[in-house]
Coordinates of C-alpha atoms in Angstrom, one line a residue:
M664 CA 41.9 164.5 152.2
T665 CA 45.4 163.3 152.9
D666 CA 48.0 165.7 154.4
E667 CA 50.0 165.4 151.1
K668 CA 47.0 166.4 149.0
Q669 CA 46.1 169.2 151.4
A670 CA 49.7 170.6 151.2
K671 CA 49.5 170.4 147.4
Y672 CA 46.6 172.9 147.4
S673 CA 47.6 175.1 150.3
G674 CA 50.4 176.6 148.4
R675 CA 48.1 177.4 145.5
T676 CA 45.6 179.3 147.6
I677 CA 48.0 181.6 149.5
L678 CA 47.8 184.4 147.0
T679 CA 44.0 184.0 146.5
D680 CA 43.1 183.9 150.2
Q681 CA 43.2 187.7 150.4
W682 CA 41.0 188.0 147.3
L683 CA 38.4 185.6 148.6
A684 CA 38.3 187.2 152.0
M685 CA 38.0 190.6 150.4
L686 CA 35.2 189.5 148.1
D687 CA 33.4 187.9 151.0
L688 CA 33.3 191.3 152.7
L689 CA 31.8 192.7 149.4
K690 CA 29.1 189.9 149.6
T691 CA 30.6 188.6 146.3
G692 CA 31.0 184.9 145.8
A693 CA 34.3 183.5 144.5
F694 CA 36.1 180.2 144.0
T695 CA 39.2 179.0 142.2
I696 CA 39.8 175.9 140.0
D697 CA 43.0 174.5 138.7
L698 CA 43.8 173.2 135.2
L699 CA 42.4 169.8 136.1
R700 CA 39.0 171.4 137.1
R701 CA 39.6 170.8 140.8
I702 CA 38.4 173.3 143.3
T703 CA 41.4 175.0 145.0
A704 CA 39.6 177.6 147.1
S705 CA 36.1 178.9 147.9
N706 CA 34.6 181.7 150.0
H707 CA 31.5 181.6 152.1
S708 CA 29.5 183.9 149.8
A709 CA 30.0 181.5 146.9
R710 CA 28.7 178.5 148.9
N711 CA 25.7 180.5 150.2
M712 CA 24.8 181.8 146.7
L713 CA 25.1 178.3 145.1
G714 CA 23.4 176.5 148.1
L715 CA 26.4 174.3 148.8
P716 CA 27.0 172.7 152.2
N717 CA 29.7 174.0 154.4
E718 CA 32.0 171.0 153.8
N719 CA 35.5 170.8 152.6
L720 CA 35.4 171.3 148.8
I721 CA 39.1 171.5 148.2
G722 CA 40.3 169.0 145.6
R723 CA 36.9 168.0 144.3
D724 CA 36.0 168.2 140.6
C725 CA 34.0 171.4 140.0
R726 CA 31.6 169.5 137.6
E727 CA 30.7 167.1 140.4
V728 CA 30.1 169.9 142.9
F729 CA 28.2 172.5 140.9
Q730 CA 26.3 170.1 138.5
G731 CA 26.0 172.5 135.7
V732 CA 25.4 175.7 137.8
P733 CA 27.0 178.2 137.3
C734 CA 29.2 176.5 134.7
G735 CA 26.5 175.4 132.3
A736 CA 26.5 178.7 130.4
Y737 CA 30.2 178.6 129.7
C738 CA 33.1 176.5 130.9
P739 CA 36.7 177.9 130.7
Y740 CA 37.9 174.4 130.0
G741 CA 35.6 173.6 127.1
N742 CA 37.2 172.9 123.7
D743 CA 40.0 175.4 124.4
V744 CA 41.3 176.6 127.7
R745 CA 40.7 180.4 127.6
E746 CA 43.2 182.9 128.9
E747 CA 40.9 186.0 128.5
P748 CA 38.4 187.3 131.1
E749 CA 34.8 186.4 130.4
L750 CA 31.8 188.3 131.7
L751 CA 28.2 187.1 131.4
E752 CA 24.8 187.1 133.2
I753 CA 23.4 183.9 134.7
E754 CA 20.2 183.1 136.6
L755 CA 20.4 181.4 140.0
S756 CA 17.6 180.3 142.4
D757 CA 17.7 180.7 146.1
E758 CA 16.4 178.3 148.8
D759 CA 12.8 179.5 148.3
G760 CA 12.9 179.0 144.6
N761 CA 13.1 182.7 143.7
S762 CA 15.3 183.4 140.7
H763 CA 17.7 186.3 140.6
M764 CA 20.3 187.5 138.1
V765 CA 24.0 187.1 138.9
T766 CA 27.0 188.6 137.1
R767 CA 29.7 186.0 136.6
L768 CA 33.3 186.9 135.8
T769 CA 35.8 184.3 134.9
T770 CA 39.4 185.4 134.9
P771 CA 42.7 183.5 134.5
L772 CA 45.2 182.9 137.3
Y773 CA 49.0 182.7 136.7
D774 CA 51.8 181.2 138.7
G775 CA 55.1 182.9 139.6
H776 CA 56.4 182.3 136.1
G777 CA 53.5 183.9 134.3
R778 CA 52.0 180.5 133.2
L779 CA 48.3 179.8 133.3
D780 CA 47.6 178.0 136.6
G781 CA 43.8 178.0 136.8
H782 CA 40.8 180.3 136.9
L783 CA 39.0 182.5 139.4
I784 CA 35.2 182.6 139.2
V785 CA 33.5 185.7 140.7
L786 CA 29.8 185.7 141.3
Q787 CA 28.3 189.2 142.0
D788 CA 24.7 189.3 143.1
R789 CA 23.2 192.4 141.5
P790 CA 21.5 194.2 144.3
S791 CA 24.4 195.4 146.4
L792 CA 28.0 195.4 147.4
A793 CA 29.2 195.8 151.0
D794 CA 31.2 198.8 152.2
L795 CA 34.5 197.6 153.5
I796 CA 37.6 195.7 152.3
N797 CA 40.1 195.0 155.0
R798 CA 43.2 193.9 153.1
V799 CA 44.0 193.6 149.4
N800 CA 47.2 193.4 147.3
Y801 CA 46.2 195.6 144.4
G802 CA 49.4 194.9 142.4
E803 CA 48.0 191.6 141.1
K804 CA 47.0 191.6 137.5
S805 CA 44.0 189.3 138.1
L806 CA 42.6 191.5 140.9
K807 CA 42.8 194.6 138.7
I808 CA 40.7 192.7 136.1
I809 CA 38.1 191.9 138.8
L810 CA 37.9 195.5 140.1
D811 CA 37.6 196.7 136.6
R812 CA 34.5 194.6 136.0
L813 CA 32.6 195.6 139.2
D814 CA 29.5 197.8 138.9
L815 CA 31.1 200.1 141.5
A816 CA 33.4 203.1 140.9
V817 CA 36.8 202.1 142.3
F818 CA 40.2 203.8 142.2
T819 CA 43.4 203.3 144.1
I820 CA 46.1 205.7 145.3
N821 CA 49.7 205.2 146.5
R822 CA 51.2 206.4 149.8
G823 CA 51.8 209.8 148.1
G824 CA 48.1 210.2 147.3
H825 CA 48.5 209.7 143.5
I826 CA 46.0 207.7 141.5
T827 CA 47.4 204.3 140.4
F828 CA 44.2 202.6 139.2
F829 CA 40.9 203.8 137.8
N830 CA 38.2 201.2 136.8
D831 CA 35.5 201.4 134.1
A832 CA 32.7 202.3 136.5
A833 CA 34.8 205.2 137.8
E834 CA 35.3 206.4 134.3
S835 CA 31.5 206.3 133.7
L836 CA 30.7 208.0 136.9
T837 CA 33.2 210.9 136.6
G838 CA 33.3 211.2 132.8
R839 CA 37.1 211.1 133.0
N840 CA 39.3 208.8 131.1
R841 CA 41.8 206.8 133.2
I842 CA 44.6 208.2 131.0
Q843 CA 43.6 211.7 132.2
V844 CA 43.7 210.8 135.9
L845 CA 46.5 208.2 136.4
G846 CA 49.4 209.8 138.3
K847 CA 47.4 212.8 139.5
S848 CA 46.5 213.5 143.1
G849 CA 43.4 211.8 144.3
S850 CA 42.1 215.2 145.3
Y851 CA 41.5 215.8 141.6
I852 CA 38.5 213.6 141.7
F853 CA 37.1 215.5 144.8
G854 CA 37.7 218.9 143.3
S855 CA 40.3 220.1 145.8
E856 CA 42.4 219.2 148.8
D857 CA 39.9 221.2 151.0
N858 CA 37.2 218.6 150.3
P859 CA 36.3 216.8 153.5
A860 CA 36.3 213.5 151.7
W861 CA 39.9 214.0 150.7
R862 CA 40.9 214.7 154.3
D863 CA 39.0 211.6 155.4
L864 CA 41.0 209.5 152.9
K865 CA 44.3 211.0 154.2
Q866 CA 43.2 210.1 157.7
S867 CA 42.4 206.6 156.7
L868 CA 45.9 206.2 155.2
A869 CA 47.5 207.6 158.3
E870 CA 45.5 205.5 160.8
G871 CA 45.5 202.3 158.7
A872 CA 41.8 201.8 159.2
P873 CA 38.7 201.8 156.9
F874 CA 36.7 205.0 156.9
S875 CA 33.2 205.7 155.6
S876 CA 32.8 209.4 154.6
S877 CA 29.6 211.4 154.5
Q878 CA 27.6 212.1 151.3
I879 CA 29.4 214.7 149.1
K880 CA 29.0 216.2 145.6
I881 CA 31.6 215.9 142.9
A882 CA 31.7 217.4 139.4
T883 CA 32.1 215.3 136.3
A884 CA 34.4 216.3 133.4
E885 CA 31.5 218.2 131.9
G886 CA 30.7 220.0 135.2
E887 CA 27.7 217.8 136.0
P888 CA 27.2 217.6 139.8
V889 CA 26.9 214.0 141.1
E890 CA 26.1 213.0 144.7
V891 CA 28.3 210.2 145.9
K892 CA 29.2 208.4 149.1
P893 CA 32.9 207.6 149.3
D894 CA 34.4 204.8 151.4
F895 CA 38.2 204.4 152.0
I896 CA 40.1 201.2 152.6
P897 CA 43.9 201.1 153.3
L898 CA 45.9 198.7 151.1
T899 CA 48.7 196.6 152.6
N900 CA 51.5 194.5 151.1
N901 CA 52.5 191.0 152.3
R902 CA 54.4 192.5 155.2
E903 CA 51.3 194.3 156.5
Q904 CA 52.7 197.7 155.5
I905 CA 50.3 200.3 154.1
V906 CA 51.1 200.9 150.5
G907 CA 48.1 203.0 149.5
G908 CA 44.4 203.2 149.6
L909 CA 41.3 202.0 147.8
V910 CA 38.4 204.4 147.2
T911 CA 34.8 203.3 146.3
L912 CA 32.3 205.9 145.1
H913 CA 28.7 204.9 145.5
D914 CA 26.5 206.8 143.0
L915 CA 23.5 208.2 144.9
T916 CA 21.6 209.4 141.8
L917 CA 18.8 206.8 142.1
A918 CA 18.7 207.2 145.9
L919 CA 18.2 210.9 145.6
Q920 CA 15.5 210.5 143.0
L921 CA 13.6 208.1 145.4
D922 CA 14.1 210.5 148.3
E923 CA 12.8 213.4 146.3
A924 CA 9.8 211.4 145.2
I925 CA 9.0 210.5 148.8
T926 CA 9.6 214.0 150.3
G927 CA 8.4 216.0 147.4
Q928 CA 11.4 218.3 147.7
T929 CA 13.7 219.3 144.9
S930 CA 17.0 221.1 145.0
F931 CA 19.5 222.6 142.5
H932 CA 20.7 219.0 142.1
K933 CA 18.1 218.6 139.4
M934 CA 18.7 222.0 137.7
V935 CA 22.0 222.4 136.1
G936 CA 23.6 224.9 133.6
K937 CA 26.9 226.5 132.8
D938 CA 25.4 229.1 130.5
P939 CA 25.6 232.6 131.9
V940 CA 21.8 233.0 131.6
M941 CA 21.2 230.0 133.8
R942 CA 23.8 231.1 136.3
R943 CA 22.0 234.4 136.7
I944 CA 18.7 232.6 137.2
F945 CA 20.3 230.4 139.9
E946 CA 21.7 233.6 141.6
T947 CA 18.2 235.2 141.5
V948 CA 16.5 232.1 142.9
T949 CA 19.0 231.9 145.8
Q950 CA 18.2 235.5 146.8
V951 CA 14.4 235.3 146.3
A952 CA 13.5 231.8 147.5
P953 CA 13.9 232.5 151.2
S954 CA 11.4 235.4 151.0
D955 CA 7.7 235.3 150.5
A956 CA 7.8 237.4 147.3
T957 CA 5.5 236.4 144.5
V958 CA 7.3 234.9 141.6
L959 CA 6.3 235.0 137.9
I960 CA 8.1 232.3 135.7
E961 CA 8.0 232.8 132.0
G962 CA 9.2 230.3 129.4
A963 CA 8.3 228.1 126.5
T964 CA 6.8 224.6 126.9
G965 CA 9.3 222.1 128.3
T966 CA 11.8 224.7 129.7
G967 CA 11.4 223.5 133.3
K968 CA 8.9 225.9 134.8
D969 CA 7.4 223.2 137.1
L970 CA 10.9 222.2 138.2
L971 CA 11.9 225.8 139.0
A972 CA 8.8 226.2 141.1
K973 CA 9.7 223.1 143.1
V974 CA 13.2 224.4 143.6
I975 CA 12.0 227.8 144.9
H976 CA 9.6 226.1 147.3
A977 CA 12.2 223.6 148.5
A978 CA 14.7 226.5 149.2
S979 CA 12.1 228.6 151.0
Q980 CA 11.1 228.7 154.7
R981 CA 7.8 227.0 153.7
R982 CA 9.5 223.8 152.5
D983 CA 7.9 221.7 155.2
C984 CA 4.4 222.8 154.1
P985 CA 2.5 221.7 151.0
L986 CA 3.3 222.8 147.4
V987 CA 0.0 222.7 145.6
K988 CA -0.2 223.0 141.8
V989 CA -3.2 224.3 139.8
N990 CA -3.0 224.0 136.0
C991 CA -5.2 226.9 134.8
A992 CA -5.3 225.6 131.3
A993 CA -6.2 222.0 132.1
L994 CA -9.4 222.6 134.2
P995 CA -12.7 223.7 132.6
H996 CA -13.5 227.4 133.3
N997 CA -16.7 226.5 135.1
L998 CA -14.8 224.3 137.6
L999 CA -11.8 226.5 138.1
E1000 CA -13.3 228.8 140.8
S1001 CA -14.5 225.9 142.9
E1002 CA -11.2 224.0 142.5
M1003 CA -9.2 227.1 143.5
F1004 CA -11.3 228.6 146.2
G1005 CA -13.5 225.7 147.3
Y1006 CA -17.3 225.8 148.0
V1007 CA -19.7 225.5 150.9
K1008 CA -22.6 223.0 151.2
G1009 CA -25.5 224.0 149.1
A1010 CA -23.5 226.3 146.8
F1011 CA -24.9 224.4 143.8
T1012 CA -26.7 221.2 143.0
G1013 CA -24.6 218.3 144.2
A1014 CA -22.7 220.3 146.8
E1015 CA -23.6 218.1 149.7
R1016 CA -20.7 219.2 151.9
D1017 CA -18.1 221.9 152.3
K1018 CA -15.1 221.3 150.1
P1019 CA -11.8 223.2 150.6
G1020 CA -10.1 224.6 147.5
R1021 CA -6.4 224.5 146.4
F1022 CA -5.6 227.7 148.3
Q1023 CA -6.8 226.2 151.6
E1024 CA -4.9 223.0 150.9
A1025 CA -1.7 225.1 150.4
E1026 CA -2.1 226.8 153.8
G1027 CA 1.3 227.7 155.2
G1028 CA 3.0 226.6 152.0
T1029 CA 3.1 227.5 148.3
I1030 CA 0.5 227.5 145.5
F1031 CA 1.8 227.1 142.0
L1032 CA -0.5 228.6 139.3
D1033 CA 0.7 227.1 136.1
E1034 CA -0.4 228.6 132.7
I1035 CA -1.9 231.6 134.5
G1036 CA -2.3 233.3 131.1
D1037 CA -5.3 231.1 130.5
L1038 CA -7.1 232.2 133.7
P1039 CA -10.5 233.7 132.9
L1040 CA -11.0 237.4 133.5
P1041 CA -13.6 236.9 136.3
L1042 CA -11.2 234.7 138.3
Q1043 CA -8.4 237.1 137.7
A1044 CA -10.3 239.7 139.8
K1045 CA -10.7 237.2 142.6
L1046 CA -7.1 236.2 142.5
L1047 CA -6.1 239.9 142.7
R1048 CA -7.9 240.1 146.0
V1049 CA -6.0 237.1 147.4
L1050 CA -2.8 238.7 146.4
E1051 CA -3.7 242.0 148.0
D1052 CA -5.6 240.9 151.2
R1053 CA -4.8 237.1 151.5
E1054 CA -8.5 236.4 151.7
F1055 CA -11.3 235.2 149.4
Y1056 CA -14.9 234.1 149.4
P1057 CA -15.4 230.3 148.8
L1058 CA -18.1 229.6 146.3
G1059 CA -21.6 230.1 147.9
S1060 CA -20.2 231.5 151.1
R1061 CA -20.9 234.9 152.8
H1062 CA -17.8 234.7 154.9
T1063 CA -14.2 235.3 153.8
C1064 CA -11.5 232.7 154.3
K1065 CA -8.0 233.9 155.1
V1066 CA -5.0 232.0 153.9
D1067 CA -1.2 232.2 154.4
V1068 CA 0.3 231.1 151.1
R1069 CA 3.1 232.1 148.8
I1070 CA 2.1 232.4 145.1
I1071 CA 4.3 231.3 142.2
A1072 CA 2.8 231.7 138.8
A1073 CA 4.0 230.5 135.4
T1074 CA 3.1 231.0 131.8
N1075 CA 4.3 230.1 128.3
R1076 CA 2.4 233.1 126.8
N1077 CA 3.5 236.7 126.7
L1078 CA 1.4 238.4 129.4
E1079 CA 2.2 241.8 128.0
D1080 CA 0.7 240.8 124.7
L1081 CA -2.4 239.6 126.6
L1082 CA -2.6 243.0 128.3
T1083 CA -2.7 244.7 124.8
D1084 CA -5.5 242.3 123.8
R1085 CA -7.3 243.0 127.1
L1086 CA -7.2 239.3 128.0
F1087 CA -5.2 239.8 131.2
R1088 CA -5.8 242.4 133.9
E1089 CA -3.1 245.0 134.1
D1090 CA -3.4 245.4 137.9
L1091 CA -3.0 241.6 138.4
F1092 CA 0.0 241.5 136.1
Y1093 CA 1.8 244.1 138.2
R1094 CA 0.9 242.3 141.4
L1095 CA 2.4 239.1 139.9
N1096 CA 5.4 240.8 138.5
V1097 CA 7.3 241.2 141.8
C1098 CA 10.1 238.8 140.8
R1099 CA 10.1 237.8 137.1
I1100 CA 12.2 234.9 135.9
E1101 CA 12.5 234.0 132.2
L1102 CA 13.6 230.5 131.4
P1103 CA 15.4 230.5 128.0
P1104 CA 14.6 227.9 125.4
L1105 CA 17.2 225.1 124.9
K1106 CA 18.4 226.5 121.6
R1107 CA 19.5 229.7 123.4
R1108 CA 21.7 227.7 125.9
R1109 CA 23.4 225.2 123.6
A1110 CA 26.5 225.3 125.9
D1111 CA 24.5 223.3 128.4
L1112 CA 23.5 220.6 126.0
P1113 CA 26.4 218.2 126.7
L1114 CA 25.9 218.6 130.4
L1115 CA 22.2 218.1 130.2
I1116 CA 22.6 215.0 128.0
R1117 CA 24.9 213.3 130.4
L1118 CA 22.8 214.2 133.4
I1119 CA 19.6 212.9 131.9
L1120 CA 21.3 209.8 130.7
R1121 CA 22.6 209.1 134.2
R1122 CA 19.1 209.4 135.7
L1123 CA 17.5 207.2 133.0
C1124 CA 20.2 204.5 133.4
A1125 CA 19.9 204.6 137.2
V1126 CA 16.2 204.0 137.1
R1127 CA 16.8 201.0 134.8
D1128 CA 19.8 199.7 136.9
R1129 CA 22.1 200.2 134.0
R1130 CA 25.7 201.5 133.9
P1131 CA 25.7 205.0 132.3
L1132 CA 25.8 204.7 128.6
E1133 CA 28.4 206.3 126.4
I1134 CA 27.4 208.4 123.3
S1135 CA 29.2 208.0 120.0
A1136 CA 30.6 211.1 118.3
K1137 CA 28.0 210.8 115.5
A1138 CA 25.1 210.5 117.9
M1139 CA 26.4 213.4 119.9
E1140 CA 26.6 215.5 116.7
L1141 CA 22.9 214.8 116.0
L1142 CA 21.9 215.7 119.5
L1143 CA 24.0 218.9 119.6
G1144 CA 22.7 220.1 116.2
Y1145 CA 19.0 219.7 116.9
D1146 CA 16.8 222.8 117.8
Y1147 CA 14.6 221.1 120.5
P1148 CA 11.3 223.0 120.0
G1149 CA 10.0 221.0 123.0
N1150 CA 13.1 222.0 125.0
V1151 CA 14.3 219.9 127.9
R1152 CA 11.2 217.8 128.0
E1153 CA 11.8 216.8 124.3
L1154 CA 15.5 216.1 125.0
E1155 CA 14.4 213.7 127.9
N1156 CA 12.0 211.9 125.5
I1157 CA 14.7 211.6 122.8
L1158 CA 17.2 210.2 125.3
E1159 CA 14.7 207.8 126.9
Y1160 CA 14.0 206.3 123.4
A1161 CA 17.7 205.9 122.9
V1162 CA 18.2 204.1 126.2
L1163 CA 15.3 201.8 125.4
T1164 CA 16.5 200.9 122.0
C1165 CA 20.3 200.6 122.8
Q1166 CA 21.2 197.1 123.8
G1167 CA 24.9 197.7 124.1
D1168 CA 26.9 200.2 126.1
R1169 CA 27.1 203.0 123.5
I1170 CA 24.3 205.1 121.9
M1171 CA 24.7 205.2 118.1
P1172 CA 23.0 207.4 115.5
E1173 CA 20.5 204.6 114.8
H1174 CA 19.2 204.9 118.4
I1175 CA 18.2 208.5 117.8
Q1176 CA 14.7 209.0 116.5
S1177 CA 14.6 209.6 112.7
Y1178 CA 12.8 212.9 112.9
V1179 CA 15.8 214.3 114.9
Q1180 CA 18.2 213.2 112.2
T1181 CA 16.1 214.6 109.3
R1182 CA 15.7 218.0 111.0
T1183 CA 19.3 218.4 112.1
T1184 CA 21.0 220.4 109.4
A1185 CA 24.3 222.4 109.4
A1186 CA 22.4 225.5 108.1
R1187 CA 20.1 225.6 111.1
T1188 CA 23.0 225.2 113.5
A1189 CA 25.1 227.8 111.8
R1190 CA 22.2 230.3 112.2
E1191 CA 22.4 230.0 115.9
Y1192 CA 25.9 231.5 116.0
P1193 CA 26.8 235.2 115.7
P1194 CA 28.8 236.5 112.7
E1195 CA 32.6 236.2 112.8
S1196 CA 34.4 238.9 114.6
R1197 CA 38.1 239.7 114.5
F1198 CA 38.7 237.4 117.5
A1199 CA 36.6 234.7 115.9
S1200 CA 38.7 234.9 112.8
Q1201 CA 41.8 234.4 114.8
E1202 CA 40.3 231.5 116.7
R1203 CA 39.2 229.9 113.5
Q1204 CA 42.7 230.1 112.1
H1205 CA 44.2 228.7 115.3
I1206 CA 41.8 225.7 115.3
L1207 CA 42.5 225.1 111.6
D1208 CA 46.3 225.0 112.3
I1209 CA 45.8 222.5 115.1
L1210 CA 43.6 220.3 113.0
D1211 CA 46.1 220.3 110.2
R1212 CA 48.9 219.5 112.7
H1213 CA 47.0 216.4 113.9
Q1214 CA 45.7 215.2 110.5
W1215 CA 42.1 216.3 111.4
R1216 CA 41.8 213.8 114.2
R1217 CA 39.4 215.7 116.5
K1218 CA 40.3 213.8 119.7
R1219 CA 43.9 214.7 119.5
A1220 CA 43.2 218.3 118.3
A1221 CA 40.8 218.8 121.2
Q1222 CA 43.5 217.7 123.7
A1223 CA 46.0 220.0 122.1
L1224 CA 43.5 222.9 122.3
G1225 CA 42.6 222.0 125.9
M1226 CA 38.9 221.6 125.2
D1227 CA 36.3 218.8 125.1
R1228 CA 35.7 217.1 121.7
T1229 CA 32.0 218.3 121.7
T1230 CA 33.2 221.9 122.2
L1231 CA 35.7 221.5 119.3
W1232 CA 32.9 220.0 117.1
R1233 CA 30.6 223.0 117.8
K1234 CA 33.4 225.5 117.0
M1235 CA 34.2 223.6 113.8
K1236 CA 30.5 223.9 112.8
K1237 CA 30.5 227.5 113.7
Y1238 CA 33.5 228.4 111.6
G1239 CA 32.5 226.1 108.6
L1240 CA 35.4 223.7 109.1
T1241 CA 34.9 220.2 107.8
A1242 CA 37.2 217.3 107.9

């Protein structure tokens, strides 16, 4: 290339050099082309992803260099030169012939007079983004478009600590609209200025160096706890002066799920609730879990008895020892004794060796007896002795076996009714009833529905490597109006079906199973609410006045009332207000 030709392109790439270097650090490929389809700049990641040699590409025709990849799917210089960003998925092959999906973003570049000057092509390999950005001028329009399209929550602040940019992924992660957060202190995202992550960000700004913070928990707009790992990068202008900072929030939802699956431990991260009943349960568990007290969990099918047992075990001093579950309703009665207490060689035909039972397997840890209301009366007597003396006779043995275990029992039946029918031993009931926890059905904690819906959706989308889906107002109305006889388990199944059938980024009513729609009625919802009181009458009139003032536009009315739209909708149903 001649010096004259090189000079022609060097001016064009000055503004893009920072972008390409920044994207290289993010392991994101990028190159620029002018209006004549000539390559004006390219970073190392793009050449590696496309398998191009490390030779000078400046000035060469992009069609000659890339030979249809990645431009075959769409060329910004087809029939009409496009001036709008374009996002699509393409498939590339590495040196070994293995194919992988790449997100390609094409965004226009403008000169100093606002005229179209070319295009920037960004190639983001799906698996990961790196942690650090050394320098970036975040005032450029094209760069904001790029940051908005990344599958990583990003926001920027100025030197005063106020939010100046909030991308789509940050909205999805936090549940907060950018209109709500722009201009507010960055500490708003972290909960308070006392959050260590906020102090780390201020330190990063003061020292002018990137900083990677430790794992923290933030709350979404609905109060849902989300584990994230923040990273901070100072932003500089052309004079190398710090003008603000960029924050990336890595969603650890999937990582935590994998960690829990590996370790078998569960924390309150998976049990959420703002309803006063659930808050009292959390307080009780916090007090009881560290002890060795026997716990009896009552609740209908699908209310989370298994999960609560795991939470109690994980919060106890026995967390490093096994948690062994026995489903008393799933095993045949003639096998229950040998499964629970084990047997010795020769105890019965086929017993060719000693076999330890579930109690022995749980030594030092916790045994969870699910559906204990279905335990046969003869075994209830044997369990009573374990509770009293911590010892039992294995089947066919003449010698007792001592165990050190904590017992957690659960049932979806009313044990007091079983006492009346003489199907459950009274002495065993009082032995189990040391700490009794009743999990309410979902229809008795409707205030938690929006929170649970968003939490479950986040988990389902994380497993499928999808950005968290939004829910349309009509779909949310269906979900909030249903009674959920199967409780949280049924809610999870309904949302999983919606995620599988939704091909876009928003769940619509057609993605909700038909039986939910047919059973959701205003009459059933209204019956869940108490009669109007004097306060309720005043609240009804206040809501009606605000709705009239805003022409019954629920979004604006909710903002004026200082409440979430779903909360307003429930109150409208409660007071019989229809648009």
